[in-house]
Coordinates of C-alpha atoms in Angstrom, one line a residue:
X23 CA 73.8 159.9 113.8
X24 CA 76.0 161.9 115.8
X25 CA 74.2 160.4 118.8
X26 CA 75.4 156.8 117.9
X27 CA 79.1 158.4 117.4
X28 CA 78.9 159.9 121.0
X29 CA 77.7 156.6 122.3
X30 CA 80.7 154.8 121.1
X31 CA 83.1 157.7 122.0
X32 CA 82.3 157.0 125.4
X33 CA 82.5 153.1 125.4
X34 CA 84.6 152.0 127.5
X35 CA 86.6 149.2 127.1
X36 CA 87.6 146.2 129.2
X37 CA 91.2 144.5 129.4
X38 CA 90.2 141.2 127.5
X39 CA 87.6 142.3 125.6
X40 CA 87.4 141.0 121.5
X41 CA 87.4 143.3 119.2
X42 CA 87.5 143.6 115.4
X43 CA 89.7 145.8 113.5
X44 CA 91.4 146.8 110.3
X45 CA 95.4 147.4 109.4
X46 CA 95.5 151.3 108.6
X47 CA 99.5 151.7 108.9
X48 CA 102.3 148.8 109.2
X49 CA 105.3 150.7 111.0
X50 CA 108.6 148.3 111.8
X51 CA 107.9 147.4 115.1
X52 CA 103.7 147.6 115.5
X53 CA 101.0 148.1 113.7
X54 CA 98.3 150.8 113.7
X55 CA 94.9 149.4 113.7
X56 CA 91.0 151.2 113.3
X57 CA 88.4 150.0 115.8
X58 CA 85.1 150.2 114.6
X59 CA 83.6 150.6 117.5
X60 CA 85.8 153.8 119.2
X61 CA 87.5 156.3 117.8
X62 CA 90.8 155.5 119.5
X63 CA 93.4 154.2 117.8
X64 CA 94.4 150.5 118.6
X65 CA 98.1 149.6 118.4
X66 CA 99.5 146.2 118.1
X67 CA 103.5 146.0 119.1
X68 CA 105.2 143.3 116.5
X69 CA 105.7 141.2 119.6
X70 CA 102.0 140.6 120.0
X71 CA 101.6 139.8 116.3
X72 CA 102.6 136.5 116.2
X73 CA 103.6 133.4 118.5
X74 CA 106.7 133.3 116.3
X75 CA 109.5 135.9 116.7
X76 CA 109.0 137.9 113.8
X77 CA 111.7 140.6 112.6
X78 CA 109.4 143.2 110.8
X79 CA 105.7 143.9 111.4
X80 CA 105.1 143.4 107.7
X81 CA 106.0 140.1 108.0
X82 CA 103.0 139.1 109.8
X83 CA 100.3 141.7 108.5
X84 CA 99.4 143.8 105.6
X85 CA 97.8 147.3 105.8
X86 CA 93.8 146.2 105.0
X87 CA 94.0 143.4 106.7
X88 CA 90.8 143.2 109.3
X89 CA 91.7 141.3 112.3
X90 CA 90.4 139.7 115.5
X91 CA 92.1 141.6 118.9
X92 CA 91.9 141.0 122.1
X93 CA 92.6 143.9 124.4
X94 CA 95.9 144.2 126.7
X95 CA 95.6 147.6 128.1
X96 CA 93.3 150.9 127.8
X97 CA 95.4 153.9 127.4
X98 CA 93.8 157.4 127.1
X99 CA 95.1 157.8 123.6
X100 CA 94.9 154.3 122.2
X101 CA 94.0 150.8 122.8
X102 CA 97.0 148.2 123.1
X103 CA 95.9 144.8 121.7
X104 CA 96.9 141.4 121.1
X105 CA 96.5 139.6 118.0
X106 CA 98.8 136.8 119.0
X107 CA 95.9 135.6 122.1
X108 CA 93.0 135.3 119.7
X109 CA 95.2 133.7 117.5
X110 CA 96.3 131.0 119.9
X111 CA 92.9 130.5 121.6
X112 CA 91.2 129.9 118.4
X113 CA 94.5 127.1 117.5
X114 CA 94.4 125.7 121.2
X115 CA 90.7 124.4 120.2
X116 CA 91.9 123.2 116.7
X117 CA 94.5 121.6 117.7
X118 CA 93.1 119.8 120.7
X119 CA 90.6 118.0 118.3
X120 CA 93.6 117.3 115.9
X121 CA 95.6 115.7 118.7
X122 CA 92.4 113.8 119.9
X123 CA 91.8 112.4 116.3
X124 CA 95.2 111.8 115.4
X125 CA 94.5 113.7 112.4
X126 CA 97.9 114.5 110.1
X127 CA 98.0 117.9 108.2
X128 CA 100.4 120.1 106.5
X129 CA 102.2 122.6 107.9
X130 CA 104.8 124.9 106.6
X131 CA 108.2 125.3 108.5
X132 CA 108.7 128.5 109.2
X133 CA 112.4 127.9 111.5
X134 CA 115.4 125.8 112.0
X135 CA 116.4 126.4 115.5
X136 CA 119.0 124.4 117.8
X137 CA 117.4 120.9 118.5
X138 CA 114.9 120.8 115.3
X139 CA 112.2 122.7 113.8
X140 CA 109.6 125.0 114.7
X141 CA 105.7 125.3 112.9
X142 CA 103.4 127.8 113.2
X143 CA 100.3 126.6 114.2
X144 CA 98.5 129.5 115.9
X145 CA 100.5 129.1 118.5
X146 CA 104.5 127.4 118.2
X147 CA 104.8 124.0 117.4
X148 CA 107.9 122.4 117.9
X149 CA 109.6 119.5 115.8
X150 CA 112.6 117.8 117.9
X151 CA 115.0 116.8 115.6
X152 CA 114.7 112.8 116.3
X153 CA 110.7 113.0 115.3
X154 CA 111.6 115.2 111.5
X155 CA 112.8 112.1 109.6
X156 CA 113.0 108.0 110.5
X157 CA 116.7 108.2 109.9
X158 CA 119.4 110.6 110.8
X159 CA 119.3 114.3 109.5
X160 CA 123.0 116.1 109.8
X161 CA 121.8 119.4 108.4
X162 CA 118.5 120.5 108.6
X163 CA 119.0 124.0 106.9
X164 CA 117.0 123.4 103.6
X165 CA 114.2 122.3 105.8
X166 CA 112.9 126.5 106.1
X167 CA 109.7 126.8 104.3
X168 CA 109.3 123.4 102.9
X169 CA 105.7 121.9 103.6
X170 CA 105.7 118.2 105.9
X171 CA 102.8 116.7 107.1
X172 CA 102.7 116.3 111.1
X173 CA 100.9 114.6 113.6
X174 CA 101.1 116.0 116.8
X175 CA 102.4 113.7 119.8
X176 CA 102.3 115.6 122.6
X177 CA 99.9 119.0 123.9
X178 CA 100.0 121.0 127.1
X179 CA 97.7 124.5 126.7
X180 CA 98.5 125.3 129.8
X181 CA 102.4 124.9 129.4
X182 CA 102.4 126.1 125.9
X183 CA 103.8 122.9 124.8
X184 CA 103.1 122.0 120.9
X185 CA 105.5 118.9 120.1
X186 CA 104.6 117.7 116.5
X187 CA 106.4 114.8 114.9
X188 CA 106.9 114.2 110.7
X189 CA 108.5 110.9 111.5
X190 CA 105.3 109.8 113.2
X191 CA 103.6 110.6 109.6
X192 CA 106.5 108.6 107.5
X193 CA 106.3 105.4 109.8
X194 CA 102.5 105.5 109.6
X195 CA 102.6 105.8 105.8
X196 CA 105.7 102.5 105.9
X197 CA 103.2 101.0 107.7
X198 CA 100.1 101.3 105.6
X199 CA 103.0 100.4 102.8
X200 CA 104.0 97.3 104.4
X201 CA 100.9 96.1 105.1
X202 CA 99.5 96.1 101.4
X203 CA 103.1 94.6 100.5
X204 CA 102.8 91.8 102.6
X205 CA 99.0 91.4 101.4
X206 CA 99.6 91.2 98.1
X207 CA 102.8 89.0 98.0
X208 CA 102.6 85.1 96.7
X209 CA 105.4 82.0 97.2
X210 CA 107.0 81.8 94.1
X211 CA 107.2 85.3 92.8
X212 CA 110.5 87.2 91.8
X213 CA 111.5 90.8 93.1
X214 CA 113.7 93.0 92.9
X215 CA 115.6 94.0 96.3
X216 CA 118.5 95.9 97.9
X217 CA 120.6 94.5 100.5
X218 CA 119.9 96.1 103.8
X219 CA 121.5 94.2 106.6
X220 CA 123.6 91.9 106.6
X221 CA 124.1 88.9 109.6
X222 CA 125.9 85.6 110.8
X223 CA 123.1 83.8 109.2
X224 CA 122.1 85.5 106.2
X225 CA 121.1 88.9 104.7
X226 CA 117.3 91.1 105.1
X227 CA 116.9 92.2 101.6
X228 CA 114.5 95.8 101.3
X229 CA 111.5 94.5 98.3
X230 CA 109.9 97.9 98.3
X231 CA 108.8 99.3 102.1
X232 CA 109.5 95.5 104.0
X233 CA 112.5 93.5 104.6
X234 CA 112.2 89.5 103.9
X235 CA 115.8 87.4 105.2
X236 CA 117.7 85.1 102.6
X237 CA 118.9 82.7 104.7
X238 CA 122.4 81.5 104.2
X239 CA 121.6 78.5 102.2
X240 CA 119.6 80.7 100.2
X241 CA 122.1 82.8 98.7
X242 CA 124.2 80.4 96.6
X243 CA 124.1 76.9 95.8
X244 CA 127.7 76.7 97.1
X245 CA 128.5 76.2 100.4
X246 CA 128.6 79.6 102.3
X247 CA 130.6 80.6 105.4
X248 CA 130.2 84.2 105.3
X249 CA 127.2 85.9 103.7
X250 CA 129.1 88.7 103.1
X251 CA 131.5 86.6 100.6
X252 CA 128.6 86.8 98.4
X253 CA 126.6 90.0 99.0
X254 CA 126.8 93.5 100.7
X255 CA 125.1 95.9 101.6
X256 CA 123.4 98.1 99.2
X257 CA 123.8 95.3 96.3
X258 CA 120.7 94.9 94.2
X259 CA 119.6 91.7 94.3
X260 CA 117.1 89.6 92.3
X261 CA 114.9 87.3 94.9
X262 CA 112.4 84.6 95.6
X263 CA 109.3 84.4 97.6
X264 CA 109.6 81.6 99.7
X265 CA 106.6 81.7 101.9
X266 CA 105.1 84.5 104.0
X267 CA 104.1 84.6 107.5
X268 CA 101.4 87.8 107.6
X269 CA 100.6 87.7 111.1
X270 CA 104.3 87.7 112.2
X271 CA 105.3 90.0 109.5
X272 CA 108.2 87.7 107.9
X273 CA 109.2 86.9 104.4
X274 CA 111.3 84.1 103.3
X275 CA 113.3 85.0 100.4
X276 CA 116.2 83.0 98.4
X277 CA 118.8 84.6 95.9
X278 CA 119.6 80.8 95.2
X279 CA 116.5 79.7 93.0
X280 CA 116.5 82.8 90.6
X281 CA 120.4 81.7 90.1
X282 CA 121.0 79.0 87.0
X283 CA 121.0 75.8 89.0
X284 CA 123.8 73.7 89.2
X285 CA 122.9 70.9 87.1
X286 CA 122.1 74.1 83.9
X287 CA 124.7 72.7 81.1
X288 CA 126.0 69.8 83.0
X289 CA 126.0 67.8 79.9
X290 CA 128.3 70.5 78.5
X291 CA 130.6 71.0 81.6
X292 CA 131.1 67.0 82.3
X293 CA 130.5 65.4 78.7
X294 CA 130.9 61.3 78.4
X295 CA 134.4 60.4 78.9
X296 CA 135.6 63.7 80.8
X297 CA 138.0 63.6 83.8
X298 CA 137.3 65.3 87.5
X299 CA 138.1 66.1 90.6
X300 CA 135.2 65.4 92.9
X301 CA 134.9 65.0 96.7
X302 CA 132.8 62.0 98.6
X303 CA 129.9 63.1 100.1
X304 CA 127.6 60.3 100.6
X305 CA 128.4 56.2 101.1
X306 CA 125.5 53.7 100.5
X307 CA 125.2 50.4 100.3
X308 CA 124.9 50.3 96.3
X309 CA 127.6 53.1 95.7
X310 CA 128.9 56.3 96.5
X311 CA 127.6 60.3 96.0
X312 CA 130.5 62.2 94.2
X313 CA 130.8 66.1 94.2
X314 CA 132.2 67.0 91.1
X315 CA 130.1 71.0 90.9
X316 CA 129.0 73.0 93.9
X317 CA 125.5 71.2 94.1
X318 CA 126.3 68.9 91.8
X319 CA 126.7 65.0 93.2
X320 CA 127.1 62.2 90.8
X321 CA 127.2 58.4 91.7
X322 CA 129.7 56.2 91.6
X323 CA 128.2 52.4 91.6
X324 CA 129.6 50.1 93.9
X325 CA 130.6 48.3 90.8
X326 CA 132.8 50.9 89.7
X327 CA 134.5 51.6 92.9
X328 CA 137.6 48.8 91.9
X329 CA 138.5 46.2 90.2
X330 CA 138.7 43.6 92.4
X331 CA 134.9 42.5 94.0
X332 CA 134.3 44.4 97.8
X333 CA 131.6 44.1 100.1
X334 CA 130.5 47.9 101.1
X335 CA 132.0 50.9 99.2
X336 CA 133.4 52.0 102.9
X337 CA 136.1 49.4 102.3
X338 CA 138.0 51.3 100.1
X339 CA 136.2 55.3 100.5
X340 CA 135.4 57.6 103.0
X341 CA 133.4 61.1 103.1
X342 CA 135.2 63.8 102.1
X343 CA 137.3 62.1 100.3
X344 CA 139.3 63.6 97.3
X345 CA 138.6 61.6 94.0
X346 CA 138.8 61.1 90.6
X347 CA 136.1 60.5 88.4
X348 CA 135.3 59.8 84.9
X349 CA 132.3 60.7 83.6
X350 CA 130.1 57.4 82.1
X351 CA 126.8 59.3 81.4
X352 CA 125.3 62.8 82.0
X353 CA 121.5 63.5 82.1
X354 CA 120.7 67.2 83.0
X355 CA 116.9 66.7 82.7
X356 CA 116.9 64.2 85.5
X357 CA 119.5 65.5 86.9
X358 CA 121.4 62.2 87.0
X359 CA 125.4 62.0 86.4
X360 CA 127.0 58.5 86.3
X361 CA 130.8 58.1 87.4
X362 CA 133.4 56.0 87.2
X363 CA 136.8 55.7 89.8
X364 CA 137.7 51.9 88.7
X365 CA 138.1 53.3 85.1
X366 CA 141.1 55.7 86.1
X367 CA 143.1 52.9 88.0
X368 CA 145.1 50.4 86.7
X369 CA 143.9 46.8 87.1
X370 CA 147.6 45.8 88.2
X371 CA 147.6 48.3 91.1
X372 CA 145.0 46.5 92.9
X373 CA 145.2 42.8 92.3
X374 CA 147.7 42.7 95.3
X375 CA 146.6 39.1 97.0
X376 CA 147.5 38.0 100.6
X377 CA 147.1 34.0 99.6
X378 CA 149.9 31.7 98.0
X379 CA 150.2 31.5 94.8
X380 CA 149.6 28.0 93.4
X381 CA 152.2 25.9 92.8
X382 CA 152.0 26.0 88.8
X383 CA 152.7 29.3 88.7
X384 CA 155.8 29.1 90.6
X385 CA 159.1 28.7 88.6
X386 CA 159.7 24.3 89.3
X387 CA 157.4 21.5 88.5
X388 CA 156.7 19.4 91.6
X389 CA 157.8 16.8 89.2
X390 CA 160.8 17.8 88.8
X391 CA 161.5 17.8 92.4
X392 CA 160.6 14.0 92.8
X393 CA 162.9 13.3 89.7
X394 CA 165.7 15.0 91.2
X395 CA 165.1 12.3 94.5
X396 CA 165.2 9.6 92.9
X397 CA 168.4 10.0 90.8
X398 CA 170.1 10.5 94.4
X399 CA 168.6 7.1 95.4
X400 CA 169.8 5.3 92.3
X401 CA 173.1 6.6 93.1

């Protein structure tokens, strides 16, 4: 026995060496640690503890603990060592294969520093502040010891460069999202959305992880010059699936057709005999398309136009037109509306002829004239 003692009095131990050893005292600034093999102390100084900075020594180790060292220097009295090298060479390999892989994990954050967050990983991982979040983070002091899943984007052992990235993980995860969105939507269906953006020619409405674009004759079935006259941003909005395109990754959406159409209760807001403004739209041959309703066109037959007989209905409208209209019938199952503009005018007004009137309507008798002749021959 006290042969195998003396043999390990008189080890001798190399710079670099591994050794294995247990926590017997945790002072503020290093830690005392017994070596198994030798009866000389080993000492660890707080700044070899960790790859972090760490303020106390009991912050990083607990008396008990048994450890893996590497040794900095042999002193006659103790051994200095390292547990912040083993540490690191033993991540370096880990996270190599994660990097390789791509592989996301969980870390905790263990600091906020100037220009983003820092991990540790073994050695120190650092999260720049435009990879933490896919949008814009002001404050990131209630990130400190909150758990985020990372993926790390860029590694240089030899540099000591760990960059991780937590956005990396949330756009992955949007992806994945908008993938099975877009798989699983169908024409026809009706979300629920929130206006995102709005443009010249419409508004991209958010329907759970992907945008889809209502275009501007989607959103109302009134004429629209502005979309933002009748949504903004952040409204929630009730939409259609028009069609989507999977391989380009767009969605048609209308806000229109979940809206009660125009013709809904047309009965009830145009009955039989009602009076209206309306504006020309359309001229045909057989008659002309009223406006009376945003969406709603009702014609007027080329018989009820006037009174007097005409060609065309261009000889007495144009488009655009102001009108008035009276309402002759109104179907809103077929969506049919039948108007009249020769029932609001008087018949007087337009019998206005450009031919003589014949000669028994004028105030003498032709024969009366020849009478009056001859009684000046007689005389």
């Amino acid at each position: 026995m006290s042969e195998d003692m003396n043999q390990v009095e008189v080890r001798n131990f190399e710079v670099g060496d591994r050794v294995t050893g247990q926590v017997t005292k945790v002072e503020e600034k290093q830690v005392l640690v017994g070596i198994s093999e030798s009866k000389l102390d080993g000492i660890i100084p707080i700044s070899e503890l960790s790859s972090l900075h760490v303020e106390k020594a009991s912050d990083a180790v607990a008396e008990g603990d048994e450890l893996e060292l590497e040794v900095l220097k042999v002193e006659e009295e103790a051994l200095i060592l390292s547990k912040r090298k083993v540490d690191a060479v033993k991540a370096w390999e880990k996270l190599e294969q994660k990097f390789q892989s791509g592989e996301v994990f969980d870390a905790e954050v263990k600091d906020v520093v100037k220009g983003g967050l820092v991990v540790d990983l073994g050695v120190r991982g650092f999260v720049p502040a435009s990879l933490v979040e896919a949008h814009f983070v002001e404050d990131f002091s209630d990130y400190k010891g909150r758990q985020l899943s990372f993926k790390i984007v860029e590694l240089d052992k030899e540099k000591n460069r760990l960059i991780l990235s937590h956005r990396a993980v949330v756009e992955q995860e949007k992806g994945k999202q908008k993938q099975n969105i877009l798989d699983s939507l169908q024409p026809g269906q009706i979300l629920e959305g929130t206006v995102q953006r709005i443009t010249d020619f419409g508004a991209f409405v958010d329907i759970g992880g992907i945008d889809g674009l209502v275009h501007i004759s989607q959103l109302s079935y009134e004429h629209v010059e502005k979309p933002s006259e009748v949504v903004e941003e952040g409204q929630k909005v009730q939409v259609k699936v028009l069609n989507v395109d999977r391989d380009n990754e767009r969605i048609s959406l209308s806000i229109k057709e979940t809206l009660p159409g125009p013709w809904t209760s047309v009965a009830e807001k145009a009955p039989k005999g009602s009076v209206l403004d309306g504006v020309v739209k359309r001229i045909v041959s057989y008659g002309a398309f009223v406006e009376v309703f945003p969406g709603v066109e009702g014609l007027v037959h080329i018989s009820q136009i006037a009174h007097k007989h005409i060609g065309t209905p261009h000889e007495v409208l144009k488009e655009g037109q102001e009108v008035k209209v009276k309402v002759l019938e109104a179907n809103e199952q077929e969506q049919r509306l039948s108007l009249s503009i020769k029932e609001l005018l008087e018949k007087e007004s337009e019998e206005t002829f450009d031919y003589e009137l014949p000669e028994e309507s004028k105030g003498f008798q032709l024969g009366e004239m020849i009478g009056d002749q001859l009684k000046n021959l007689k005389k």
